[in-house]
PDB file of C-alpha atoms in Angstrom:
ATOM      1  CA  MET A   1      -4.214 -15.528 -19.561  1.00  0.00           C
ATOM      2  CA  ALA A   2      -4.750 -14.881 -15.675  1.00  0.00           C
ATOM      3  CA  GLY A   3      -2.702 -17.717 -14.799  1.00  0.00           C
ATOM      4  CA  THR A   4       0.598 -16.537 -16.721  1.00  0.00           C
ATOM      5  CA  LYS A   5       0.362 -13.022 -14.968  1.00  0.00           C
ATOM      6  CA  GLN A   6      -0.075 -14.380 -11.358  1.00  0.00           C
ATOM      7  CA  ILE A   7       2.849 -16.733 -11.980  1.00  0.00           C
ATOM      8  CA  HIS A   8       4.909 -13.728 -13.313  1.00  0.00           C
ATOM      9  CA  GLY A   9       3.936 -11.792 -10.031  1.00  0.00           C
ATOM     10  CA  ALA A  10       4.580 -14.741  -7.892  1.00  0.00           C
ATOM     11  CA  ARG A  11       6.854 -13.821  -4.800  1.00  0.00           C
ATOM     12  CA  VAL A  12       9.098 -17.033  -4.845  1.00  0.00           C
ATOM     13  CA  VAL A  13      11.880 -17.347  -2.302  1.00  0.00           C
ATOM     14  CA  VAL A  14      14.836 -19.719  -3.433  1.00  0.00           C
ATOM     15  CA  LEU A  15      16.340 -20.814  -0.109  1.00  0.00           C
ATOM     16  CA  ARG A  16      19.847 -22.495  -0.887  1.00  0.00           C
ATOM     17  CA  LEU A  17      21.156 -24.646   1.738  1.00  0.00           C
ATOM     18  CA  ASP A  18      23.838 -26.077  -0.531  1.00  0.00           C
ATOM     19  CA  GLY A  19      26.214 -23.388  -0.838  1.00  0.00           C
ATOM     20  CA  VAL A  20      25.657 -22.096  -4.074  1.00  0.00           C
ATOM     21  CA  ASP A  21      25.121 -18.394  -4.364  1.00  0.00           C
ATOM     22  CA  PRO A  22      21.373 -17.783  -4.124  1.00  0.00           C
ATOM     23  CA  SER A  23      21.023 -14.725  -6.379  1.00  0.00           C
ATOM     24  CA  VAL A  24      22.133 -17.047  -9.198  1.00  0.00           C
ATOM     25  CA  ALA A  25      19.035 -19.697  -8.534  1.00  0.00           C
ATOM     26  CA  ALA A  26      16.764 -16.391  -8.244  1.00  0.00           C
ATOM     27  CA  GLU A  27      18.008 -15.397 -11.689  1.00  0.00           C
ATOM     28  CA  GLY A  28      17.157 -18.428 -13.520  1.00  0.00           C
ATOM     29  CA  LEU A  29      13.500 -17.856 -12.529  1.00  0.00           C
ATOM     30  CA  ARG A  30      13.418 -13.954 -13.031  1.00  0.00           C
ATOM     31  CA  SER A  31      14.912 -14.718 -16.942  1.00  0.00           C
ATOM     32  CA  LEU A  32      11.650 -16.785 -17.315  1.00  0.00           C
ATOM     33  CA  GLY A  33       9.527 -13.655 -16.061  1.00  0.00           C
ATOM     34  CA  MET A  34       9.143 -14.250 -12.408  1.00  0.00           C
ATOM     35  CA  ILE A  35      10.301 -10.775 -11.689  1.00  0.00           C
ATOM     36  CA  HIS A  36       9.813 -11.100  -8.015  1.00  0.00           C
ATOM     37  CA  ALA A  37      12.213 -14.206  -7.366  1.00  0.00           C
ATOM     38  CA  VAL A  38      14.542 -13.717  -4.499  1.00  0.00           C
ATOM     39  CA  GLY A  39      17.371 -15.871  -3.402  1.00  0.00           C
ATOM     40  CA  LEU A  40      18.359 -16.420   0.147  1.00  0.00           C
ATOM     41  CA  ALA A  41      20.891 -18.181   2.104  1.00  0.00           C
ATOM     42  CA  ASP A  42      19.618 -17.827   5.718  1.00  0.00           C
ATOM     43  CA  GLN A  43      16.284 -19.045   7.203  1.00  0.00           C
ATOM     44  CA  GLY A  44      16.193 -16.129   9.675  1.00  0.00           C
ATOM     45  CA  GLU A  45      15.686 -13.796   6.390  1.00  0.00           C
ATOM     46  CA  LEU A  46      13.279 -16.259   4.941  1.00  0.00           C
ATOM     47  CA  SER A  47      11.373 -15.976   8.142  1.00  0.00           C
ATOM     48  CA  LEU A  48      11.158 -12.315   7.966  1.00  0.00           C
ATOM     49  CA  HIS A  49      10.030 -12.425   4.255  1.00  0.00           C
ATOM     50  CA  VAL A  50       7.209 -14.848   5.351  1.00  0.00           C
ATOM     51  CA  GLU A  51       6.160 -12.790   8.402  1.00  0.00           C
ATOM     52  CA  GLN A  52       5.579  -9.929   6.102  1.00  0.00           C
ATOM     53  CA  GLY A  53       3.648 -11.673   3.639  1.00  0.00           C
ATOM     54  CA  ARG A  54       6.020 -11.467   0.698  1.00  0.00           C
ATOM     55  CA  VAL A  55       6.278 -15.125  -0.178  1.00  0.00           C
ATOM     56  CA  ASP A  56       3.874 -17.550  -2.328  1.00  0.00           C
ATOM     57  CA  VAL A  57       6.000 -20.500  -2.765  1.00  0.00           C
ATOM     58  CA  ILE A  58       9.498 -21.346  -1.211  1.00  0.00           C
ATOM     59  CA  VAL A  59      12.103 -23.463  -3.269  1.00  0.00           C
ATOM     60  CA  VAL A  60      14.805 -25.183  -0.983  1.00  0.00           C
ATOM     61  CA  ALA A  61      17.794 -26.622  -2.384  1.00  0.00           C
ATOM     62  CA  ALA A  62      19.156 -29.245  -0.141  1.00  0.00           C
ATOM     63  CA  ALA A  63      23.012 -29.494   0.390  1.00  0.00           C
ATOM     64  CA  ARG A  64      23.148 -33.190  -0.366  1.00  0.00           C
ATOM     65  CA  ALA A  65      20.792 -36.034  -1.038  1.00  0.00           C
ATOM     66  CA  ALA A  66      19.828 -38.579   1.473  1.00  0.00           C
ATOM     67  CA  PRO A  67      22.540 -41.452   1.773  1.00  0.00           C
ATOM     68  CA  ASP A  68      20.141 -44.102   2.961  1.00  0.00           C
ATOM     69  CA  PRO A  69      17.727 -44.885   0.389  1.00  0.00           C
ATOM     70  CA  VAL A  70      15.324 -46.648   2.797  1.00  0.00           C
ATOM     71  CA  ALA A  71      15.098 -43.817   5.343  1.00  0.00           C
ATOM     72  CA  PRO A  72      16.276 -40.800   3.712  1.00  0.00           C
ATOM     73  CA  ALA A  73      13.853 -38.357   5.491  1.00  0.00           C
ATOM     74  CA  GLY A  74      16.354 -37.961   8.664  1.00  0.00           C
ATOM     75  CA  ALA A  75      18.983 -36.835   5.891  1.00  0.00           C
ATOM     76  CA  LEU A  76      16.589 -34.128   4.214  1.00  0.00           C
ATOM     77  CA  PRO A  77      16.338 -30.613   5.504  1.00  0.00           C
ATOM     78  CA  ARG A  78      12.907 -29.983   7.129  1.00  0.00           C
ATOM     79  CA  PRO A  79      10.795 -27.286   5.364  1.00  0.00           C
ATOM     80  CA  PRO A  80      11.219 -23.683   7.020  1.00  0.00           C
ATOM     81  CA  ASP A  81       8.584 -23.585  10.126  1.00  0.00           C
ATOM     82  CA  ALA A  82       7.603 -20.240   9.159  1.00  0.00           C
ATOM     83  CA  ALA A  83       6.336 -21.812   5.867  1.00  0.00           C
ATOM     84  CA  LEU A  84       4.616 -24.476   7.393  1.00  0.00           C
ATOM     85  CA  ARG A  85       3.017 -22.250   9.812  1.00  0.00           C
ATOM     86  CA  SER A  86       1.790 -19.998   7.199  1.00  0.00           C
ATOM     87  CA  GLY A  87       0.729 -23.093   4.979  1.00  0.00           C
ATOM     88  CA  ILE A  88       3.229 -21.897   2.307  1.00  0.00           C
ATOM     89  CA  PRO A  89       3.896 -24.563  -0.387  1.00  0.00           C
ATOM     90  CA  CYS A  90       7.614 -25.852  -0.329  1.00  0.00           C
ATOM     91  CA  LEU A  91       9.506 -27.267  -3.396  1.00  0.00           C
ATOM     92  CA  LEU A  92      12.544 -29.438  -2.559  1.00  0.00           C
ATOM     93  CA  LEU A  93      15.596 -29.618  -4.814  1.00  0.00           C
ATOM     94  CA  VAL A  94      17.709 -32.561  -4.002  1.00  0.00           C
ATOM     95  CA  PRO A  95      21.221 -33.510  -6.111  1.00  0.00           C
ATOM     96  CA  ALA A  96      20.210 -37.223  -6.290  1.00  0.00           C
ATOM     97  CA  PHE A  97      16.229 -37.423  -6.643  1.00  0.00           C
ATOM     98  CA  SER A  98      14.853 -40.840  -6.239  1.00  0.00           C
ATOM     99  CA  ARG A  99      11.001 -42.032  -5.406  1.00  0.00           C
ATOM    100  CA  ALA A 100      12.098 -42.601  -1.695  1.00  0.00           C
ATOM    101  CA  VAL A 101      13.434 -39.318  -1.547  1.00  0.00           C
ATOM    102  CA  ALA A 102      10.331 -37.847  -2.837  1.00  0.00           C
ATOM    103  CA  ARG A 103       8.144 -39.895  -0.447  1.00  0.00           C
ATOM    104  CA  ALA A 104      10.542 -38.587   2.198  1.00  0.00           C
ATOM    105  CA  ALA A 105      10.086 -35.073   1.253  1.00  0.00           C
ATOM    106  CA  LEU A 106       6.442 -35.330   1.170  1.00  0.00           C
ATOM    107  CA  THR A 107       6.374 -36.791   4.791  1.00  0.00           C
ATOM    108  CA  LEU A 108       8.363 -34.056   5.979  1.00  0.00           C
ATOM    109  CA  GLY A 109       5.911 -31.556   4.759  1.00  0.00           C
ATOM    110  CA  TYR A 110       7.176 -30.347   1.495  1.00  0.00           C
ATOM    111  CA  ALA A 111       4.372 -30.080  -1.286  1.00  0.00           C
ATOM    112  CA  ALA A 112       6.654 -31.636  -4.153  1.00  0.00           C
ATOM    113  CA  ALA A 113      10.422 -32.593  -4.646  1.00  0.00           C
ATOM    114  CA  MET A 114      12.358 -32.646  -7.834  1.00  0.00           C
ATOM    115  CA  SER A 115      16.079 -33.000  -8.886  1.00  0.00           C
ATOM    116  CA  ALA A 116      18.246 -30.156  -8.273  1.00  0.00           C
ATOM    117  CA  ASP A 117      19.791 -30.299 -11.757  1.00  0.00           C
ATOM    118  CA  ALA A 118      16.187 -29.610 -13.461  1.00  0.00           C
ATOM    119  CA  ALA A 119      16.226 -26.691 -15.970  1.00  0.00           C
ATOM    120  CA  PRO A 120      15.086 -23.523 -14.607  1.00  0.00           C
ATOM    121  CA  ARG A 121      12.026 -24.098 -16.851  1.00  0.00           C
ATOM    122  CA  LEU A 122      10.946 -27.082 -15.272  1.00  0.00           C
ATOM    123  CA  VAL A 123      11.065 -25.490 -11.746  1.00  0.00           C
ATOM    124  CA  TYR A 124       9.128 -22.579 -12.982  1.00  0.00           C
ATOM    125  CA  ARG A 125       6.254 -24.891 -14.158  1.00  0.00           C
ATOM    126  CA  ARG A 126       6.426 -26.731 -10.528  1.00  0.00           C
ATOM    127  CA  VAL A 127       6.111 -23.499  -9.082  1.00  0.00           C
ATOM    128  CA  GLY A 128       3.045 -22.742 -11.156  1.00  0.00           C
ATOM    129  CA  ALA A 129       1.666 -25.900 -10.611  1.00  0.00           C
ATOM    130  CA  LEU A 130       1.989 -25.303  -6.398  1.00  0.00           C
ATOM    131  CA  MET A 131       0.486 -21.694  -6.941  1.00  0.00           C
ATOM    132  CA  GLN A 132      -2.548 -23.472  -8.878  1.00  0.00           C
ATOM    133  CA  ARG A 133      -2.819 -25.763  -6.048  1.00  0.00           C
ATOM    134  CA  VAL A 134      -2.950 -23.293  -3.261  1.00  0.00           C
ATOM    135  CA  ARG A 135      -5.627 -21.368  -5.504  1.00  0.00           C
ATOM    136  CA  ARG A 136      -7.901 -24.245  -5.727  1.00  0.00           C
ATOM    137  CA  SER A 137      -7.652 -25.518  -2.108  1.00  0.00           C
ATOM    138  CA  GLY A 138      -8.371 -21.785  -0.983  1.00  0.00           C
ATOM    139  CA  ARG A 139     -11.655 -21.655  -3.220  1.00  0.00           C
ATOM    140  CA  ALA A 140     -12.644 -25.146  -2.236  1.00  0.00           C
ATOM    141  CA  ARG A 141     -12.420 -23.627   1.711  1.00  0.00           C
ATOM    142  CA  ASP A 142     -14.328 -20.506   0.714  1.00  0.00           C
ATOM    143  CA  VAL A 143     -17.158 -22.631  -0.728  1.00  0.00           C
ATOM    144  CA  ALA A 144     -17.216 -24.946   2.177  1.00  0.00           C
ATOM    145  CA  GLY A 145     -17.393 -22.073   4.469  1.00  0.00           C
ATOM    146  CA  GLU A 146     -20.101 -20.470   2.576  1.00  0.00           C
ATOM    147  CA  THR A 147     -22.251 -23.256   2.439  1.00  0.00           C
ATOM    148  CA  GLY A 148     -21.470 -24.621   6.040  1.00  0.00           C
TER     149      GLY A 148
END
């Protein structure tokens, strides 16, 4: 079960922009076996973790949902610049999830979005799926580089 071991060793940062204690959010993932989950409330500290290569996935908890269902992108936080530059997938958690919010999140550069009240087990599974997607795309690039 190589996949299970990889997800347990995942370096996940939970960035809380909603005022909730970040250590509480990370504890939910640690209780499921992600022993390296860290909770942060400061984007500057996040950038330091990214620069040091200590991040596989970032979970961003937004302060509030977008008030405008037609054009919600302006009300959502952008993924951290350090993550975008490094190609680290970001999962957005929003209080009032909808298809419009999901589309807006993808437009902004998030790899996925889901409801902030999702159980830690669902967040765990989504993080695992994002890690698998990164591994697959990395293998595809490696194969393309070898043949080209």
